[in-house]
PDB file of C-alpha atoms in Angstrom:
ATOM      1  CA  MET L  13     -78.014-109.612  63.414  1.00 53.00           C
ATOM      2  CA  GLU L  14     -75.431-112.050  62.111  1.00 64.00           C
ATOM      3  CA  SER L  15     -71.918-110.982  61.326  1.00 71.00           C
ATOM      4  CA  PHE L  16     -70.471-111.346  57.856  1.00 73.00           C
ATOM      5  CA  PHE L  17     -67.493-113.223  59.270  1.00 82.00           C
ATOM      6  CA  GLN L  18     -69.484-115.803  61.229  1.00 87.00           C
ATOM      7  CA  PRO L  19     -69.178-119.205  59.523  1.00 88.00           C
ATOM      8  CA  PRO L  20     -72.139-121.563  59.228  1.00 89.00           C
ATOM      9  CA  PRO L  21     -72.484-124.094  62.064  1.00 90.00           C
ATOM     10  CA  GLU L  22     -71.742-127.082  59.818  1.00 91.00           C
ATOM     11  CA  VAL L  23     -68.372-125.573  58.884  1.00 91.00           C
ATOM     12  CA  VAL L  24     -67.521-125.048  62.542  1.00 93.00           C
ATOM     13  CA  ALA L  25     -68.604-128.621  63.354  1.00 93.00           C
ATOM     14  CA  PHE L  26     -66.534-130.038  60.507  1.00 94.00           C
ATOM     15  CA  LEU L  27     -63.415-128.122  61.514  1.00 92.00           C
ATOM     16  CA  PHE L  28     -63.813-129.076  65.180  1.00 95.00           C
ATOM     17  CA  ILE L  29     -64.394-132.766  64.436  1.00 95.00           C
ATOM     18  CA  LYS L  30     -61.549-132.851  61.934  1.00 95.00           C
ATOM     19  CA  LYS L  31     -59.084-131.206  64.294  1.00 93.00           C
ATOM     20  CA  PHE L  32     -60.008-132.427  67.774  1.00 95.00           C
ATOM     21  CA  VAL L  33     -62.349-135.430  67.682  1.00 97.00           C
ATOM     22  CA  TYR L  34     -61.855-137.851  64.801  1.00 98.00           C
ATOM     23  CA  LEU L  35     -58.301-139.089  65.366  1.00 97.00           C
ATOM     24  CA  GLU L  36     -58.813-139.296  69.109  1.00 97.00           C
ATOM     25  CA  LEU L  37     -61.887-141.507  68.709  1.00 98.00           C
ATOM     26  CA  LEU L  38     -60.176-143.574  66.047  1.00 98.00           C
ATOM     27  CA  ALA L  39     -57.218-144.130  68.379  1.00 98.00           C
ATOM     28  CA  CYS L  40     -59.599-145.288  71.119  1.00 98.00           C
ATOM     29  CA  LEU L  41     -61.344-147.720  68.770  1.00 98.00           C
ATOM     30  CA  ALA L  42     -58.004-149.034  67.532  1.00 97.00           C
ATOM     31  CA  LEU L  43     -56.763-149.496  71.105  1.00 97.00           C
ATOM     32  CA  ILE L  44     -59.879-151.485  71.954  1.00 97.00           C
ATOM     33  CA  ARG L  45     -59.340-153.671  68.869  1.00 96.00           C
ATOM     34  CA  VAL L  46     -55.688-154.214  69.812  1.00 96.00           C
ATOM     35  CA  ILE L  47     -56.725-155.288  73.313  1.00 95.00           C
ATOM     36  CA  VAL L  48     -59.717-157.514  72.497  1.00 94.00           C
ATOM     37  CA  GLY L  49     -58.923-158.572  68.924  1.00 91.00           C
ATOM     38  CA  ARG L  50     -57.412-161.899  68.054  1.00 90.00           C
ATOM     39  CA  GLY L  51     -54.737-162.922  65.630  1.00 90.00           C
ATOM     40  CA  ILE L  52     -54.216-160.898  62.511  1.00 93.00           C
ATOM     41  CA  ALA L  53     -56.955-158.378  63.371  1.00 92.00           C
ATOM     42  CA  ARG L  54     -54.617-156.741  65.872  1.00 95.00           C
ATOM     43  CA  TRP L  55     -51.930-155.687  63.378  1.00 96.00           C
ATOM     44  CA  PRO L  56     -53.912-153.204  61.250  1.00 96.00           C
ATOM     45  CA  ALA L  57     -55.430-151.857  64.461  1.00 96.00           C
ATOM     46  CA  LEU L  58     -51.953-151.348  65.919  1.00 97.00           C
ATOM     47  CA  VAL L  59     -50.810-149.507  62.790  1.00 97.00           C
ATOM     48  CA  THR L  60     -53.949-147.361  63.001  1.00 98.00           C
ATOM     49  CA  LEU L  61     -53.271-146.653  66.662  1.00 98.00           C
ATOM     50  CA  LEU L  62     -49.734-145.511  65.907  1.00 97.00           C
ATOM     51  CA  MET L  63     -50.849-143.332  62.991  1.00 96.00           C
ATOM     52  CA  ALA L  64     -53.661-141.753  64.999  1.00 97.00           C
ATOM     53  CA  ALA L  65     -51.332-141.153  67.951  1.00 96.00           C
ATOM     54  CA  ALA L  66     -48.877-139.405  65.625  1.00 94.00           C
ATOM     55  CA  GLY L  67     -51.716-137.212  64.356  1.00 94.00           C
ATOM     56  CA  VAL L  68     -52.845-136.349  67.871  1.00 95.00           C
ATOM     57  CA  PHE L  69     -49.241-135.532  68.793  1.00 94.00           C
ATOM     58  CA  THR L  70     -48.973-133.225  65.793  1.00 93.00           C
ATOM     59  CA  THR L  71     -52.167-131.451  66.786  1.00 92.00           C
ATOM     60  CA  PHE L  72     -51.130-130.760  70.372  1.00 92.00           C
ATOM     61  CA  ALA L  73     -47.326-130.446  70.006  1.00 90.00           C
ATOM     62  CA  PRO L  74     -47.323-126.655  69.506  1.00 91.00           C
ATOM     63  CA  ALA L  75     -49.286-126.169  72.729  1.00 91.00           C
ATOM     64  CA  LEU L  76     -46.770-128.341  74.590  1.00 88.00           C
ATOM     65  CA  ASN L  77     -43.804-126.536  72.999  1.00 86.00           C
ATOM     66  CA  LEU L  78     -42.715-129.706  71.191  1.00 87.00           C
ATOM     67  CA  ALA L  79     -42.988-128.304  67.666  1.00 86.00           C
ATOM     68  CA  GLN L  80     -39.297-128.513  66.784  1.00 87.00           C
ATOM     69  CA  GLY L  81     -37.321-131.061  64.870  1.00 83.00           C
ATOM     70  CA  PRO L  82     -37.610-133.010  61.665  1.00 88.00           C
ATOM     71  CA  ILE L  83     -40.142-135.542  62.972  1.00 88.00           C
ATOM     72  CA  TYR L  84     -42.684-132.885  63.840  1.00 89.00           C
ATOM     73  CA  THR L  85     -42.051-131.075  60.556  1.00 89.00           C
ATOM     74  CA  SER L  86     -42.667-134.152  58.429  1.00 90.00           C
ATOM     75  CA  LEU L  87     -45.754-135.107  60.459  1.00 88.00           C
ATOM     76  CA  ALA L  88     -47.157-131.583  60.150  1.00 90.00           C
ATOM     77  CA  GLN L  89     -46.609-131.618  56.385  1.00 91.00           C
ATOM     78  CA  PHE L  90     -48.460-134.934  56.114  1.00 88.00           C
ATOM     79  CA  MET L  91     -51.277-133.635  58.324  1.00 89.00           C
ATOM     80  CA  ALA L  92     -51.689-130.605  56.045  1.00 88.00           C
ATOM     81  CA  GLY L  93     -51.819-132.682  52.860  1.00 85.00           C
ATOM     82  CA  GLY L  94     -55.136-132.809  51.074  1.00 84.00           C
ATOM     83  CA  GLY L  95     -56.640-130.166  53.321  1.00 85.00           C
ATOM     84  CA  GLY L  96     -56.028-132.391  56.314  1.00 89.00           C
ATOM     85  CA  MET L  97     -58.304-135.146  55.086  1.00 94.00           C
ATOM     86  CA  SER L  98     -55.571-137.551  53.992  1.00 92.00           C
ATOM     87  CA  ALA L  99     -54.261-137.721  57.557  1.00 94.00           C
ATOM     88  CA  LEU L 100     -57.737-138.786  58.672  1.00 96.00           C
ATOM     89  CA  LEU L 101     -58.699-141.128  55.873  1.00 96.00           C
ATOM     90  CA  VAL L 102     -55.437-143.113  55.618  1.00 95.00           C
ATOM     91  CA  PRO L 103     -55.649-144.456  59.204  1.00 97.00           C
ATOM     92  CA  SER L 104     -59.364-145.093  58.677  1.00 97.00           C
ATOM     93  CA  VAL L 105     -58.699-147.228  55.620  1.00 97.00           C
ATOM     94  CA  VAL L 106     -56.052-149.177  57.534  1.00 97.00           C
ATOM     95  CA  PHE L 107     -58.579-149.711  60.332  1.00 97.00           C
ATOM     96  CA  LEU L 108     -61.116-150.946  57.777  1.00 96.00           C
ATOM     97  CA  ILE L 109     -58.638-153.702  56.940  1.00 95.00           C
ATOM     98  CA  SER L 110     -58.864-154.933  60.524  1.00 93.00           C
ATOM     99  CA  SER L 111     -62.637-155.013  60.227  1.00 91.00           C
ATOM    100  CA  ILE L 112     -62.568-157.500  57.346  1.00 92.00           C
ATOM    101  CA  THR L 113     -60.245-159.941  59.073  1.00 91.00           C
ATOM    102  CA  PRO L 114     -61.931-163.134  60.213  1.00 86.00           C
ATOM    103  CA  ARG L 115     -60.736-163.046  63.840  1.00 81.00           C
ATOM    104  CA  ALA L 116     -61.830-159.499  64.697  1.00 86.00           C
ATOM    105  CA  ARG L 117     -64.046-159.354  67.742  1.00 87.00           C
ATOM    106  CA  TRP L 118     -66.599-156.838  68.954  1.00 91.00           C
ATOM    107  CA  ARG L 119     -68.003-155.911  65.558  1.00 92.00           C
ATOM    108  CA  VAL L 120     -69.756-152.936  67.122  1.00 96.00           C
ATOM    109  CA  ILE L 121     -66.367-151.184  66.876  1.00 96.00           C
ATOM    110  CA  ASP L 122     -66.574-151.502  63.099  1.00 96.00           C
ATOM    111  CA  TRP L 123     -70.071-150.040  62.986  1.00 96.00           C
ATOM    112  CA  ILE L 124     -69.016-147.087  65.128  1.00 97.00           C
ATOM    113  CA  HIS L 125     -66.041-146.531  62.834  1.00 97.00           C
ATOM    114  CA  ILE L 126     -68.178-146.673  59.700  1.00 97.00           C
ATOM    115  CA  LEU L 127     -70.619-144.153  61.203  1.00 97.00           C
ATOM    116  CA  MET L 128     -67.709-141.869  62.146  1.00 97.00           C
ATOM    117  CA  MET L 129     -66.298-142.098  58.640  1.00 97.00           C
ATOM    118  CA  ALA L 130     -69.676-141.456  57.056  1.00 97.00           C
ATOM    119  CA  ALA L 131     -70.225-138.395  59.248  1.00 96.00           C
ATOM    120  CA  LEU L 132     -66.768-137.038  58.448  1.00 96.00           C
ATOM    121  CA  VAL L 133     -67.089-137.547  54.704  1.00 96.00           C
ATOM    122  CA  GLY L 134     -70.646-136.179  54.789  1.00 96.00           C
ATOM    123  CA  LEU L 135     -69.556-133.014  56.559  1.00 95.00           C
ATOM    124  CA  TRP L 136     -66.618-132.702  54.163  1.00 94.00           C
ATOM    125  CA  TRP L 137     -68.962-132.969  51.197  1.00 94.00           C
ATOM    126  CA  TRP L 138     -71.458-130.541  52.748  1.00 93.00           C
ATOM    127  CA  THR L 139     -68.837-127.884  53.412  1.00 91.00           C
ATOM    128  CA  SER L 140     -67.046-128.196  50.051  1.00 86.00           C
TER     129      SER L 140
END
């Protein structure tokens, strides 16, 4: 018998991906683009990497006892904005800019990113 307080599996998946998976994968993709990209394609990827790293820091800072100070406070407020989706979609849009640059290499990175974004937005829509 199911409990009244047990959430549906898609809600659990969405919350887990939103909190612990998406920014980490985006940071990895951005790091790969920074390393293998050429020319102007590296700059949006570097900005994405820094934004995703700040988001990952904000997620794990309380567990590391680093949740003090004005930097953490402002990052946590940004991460909470829009139900947490703005902190995920803003770096994704910046990374999309690197995908339309002419000197970007390894286009499979862009396809992985688009699939990640589609899955995130699809789960967001499904759970809303």
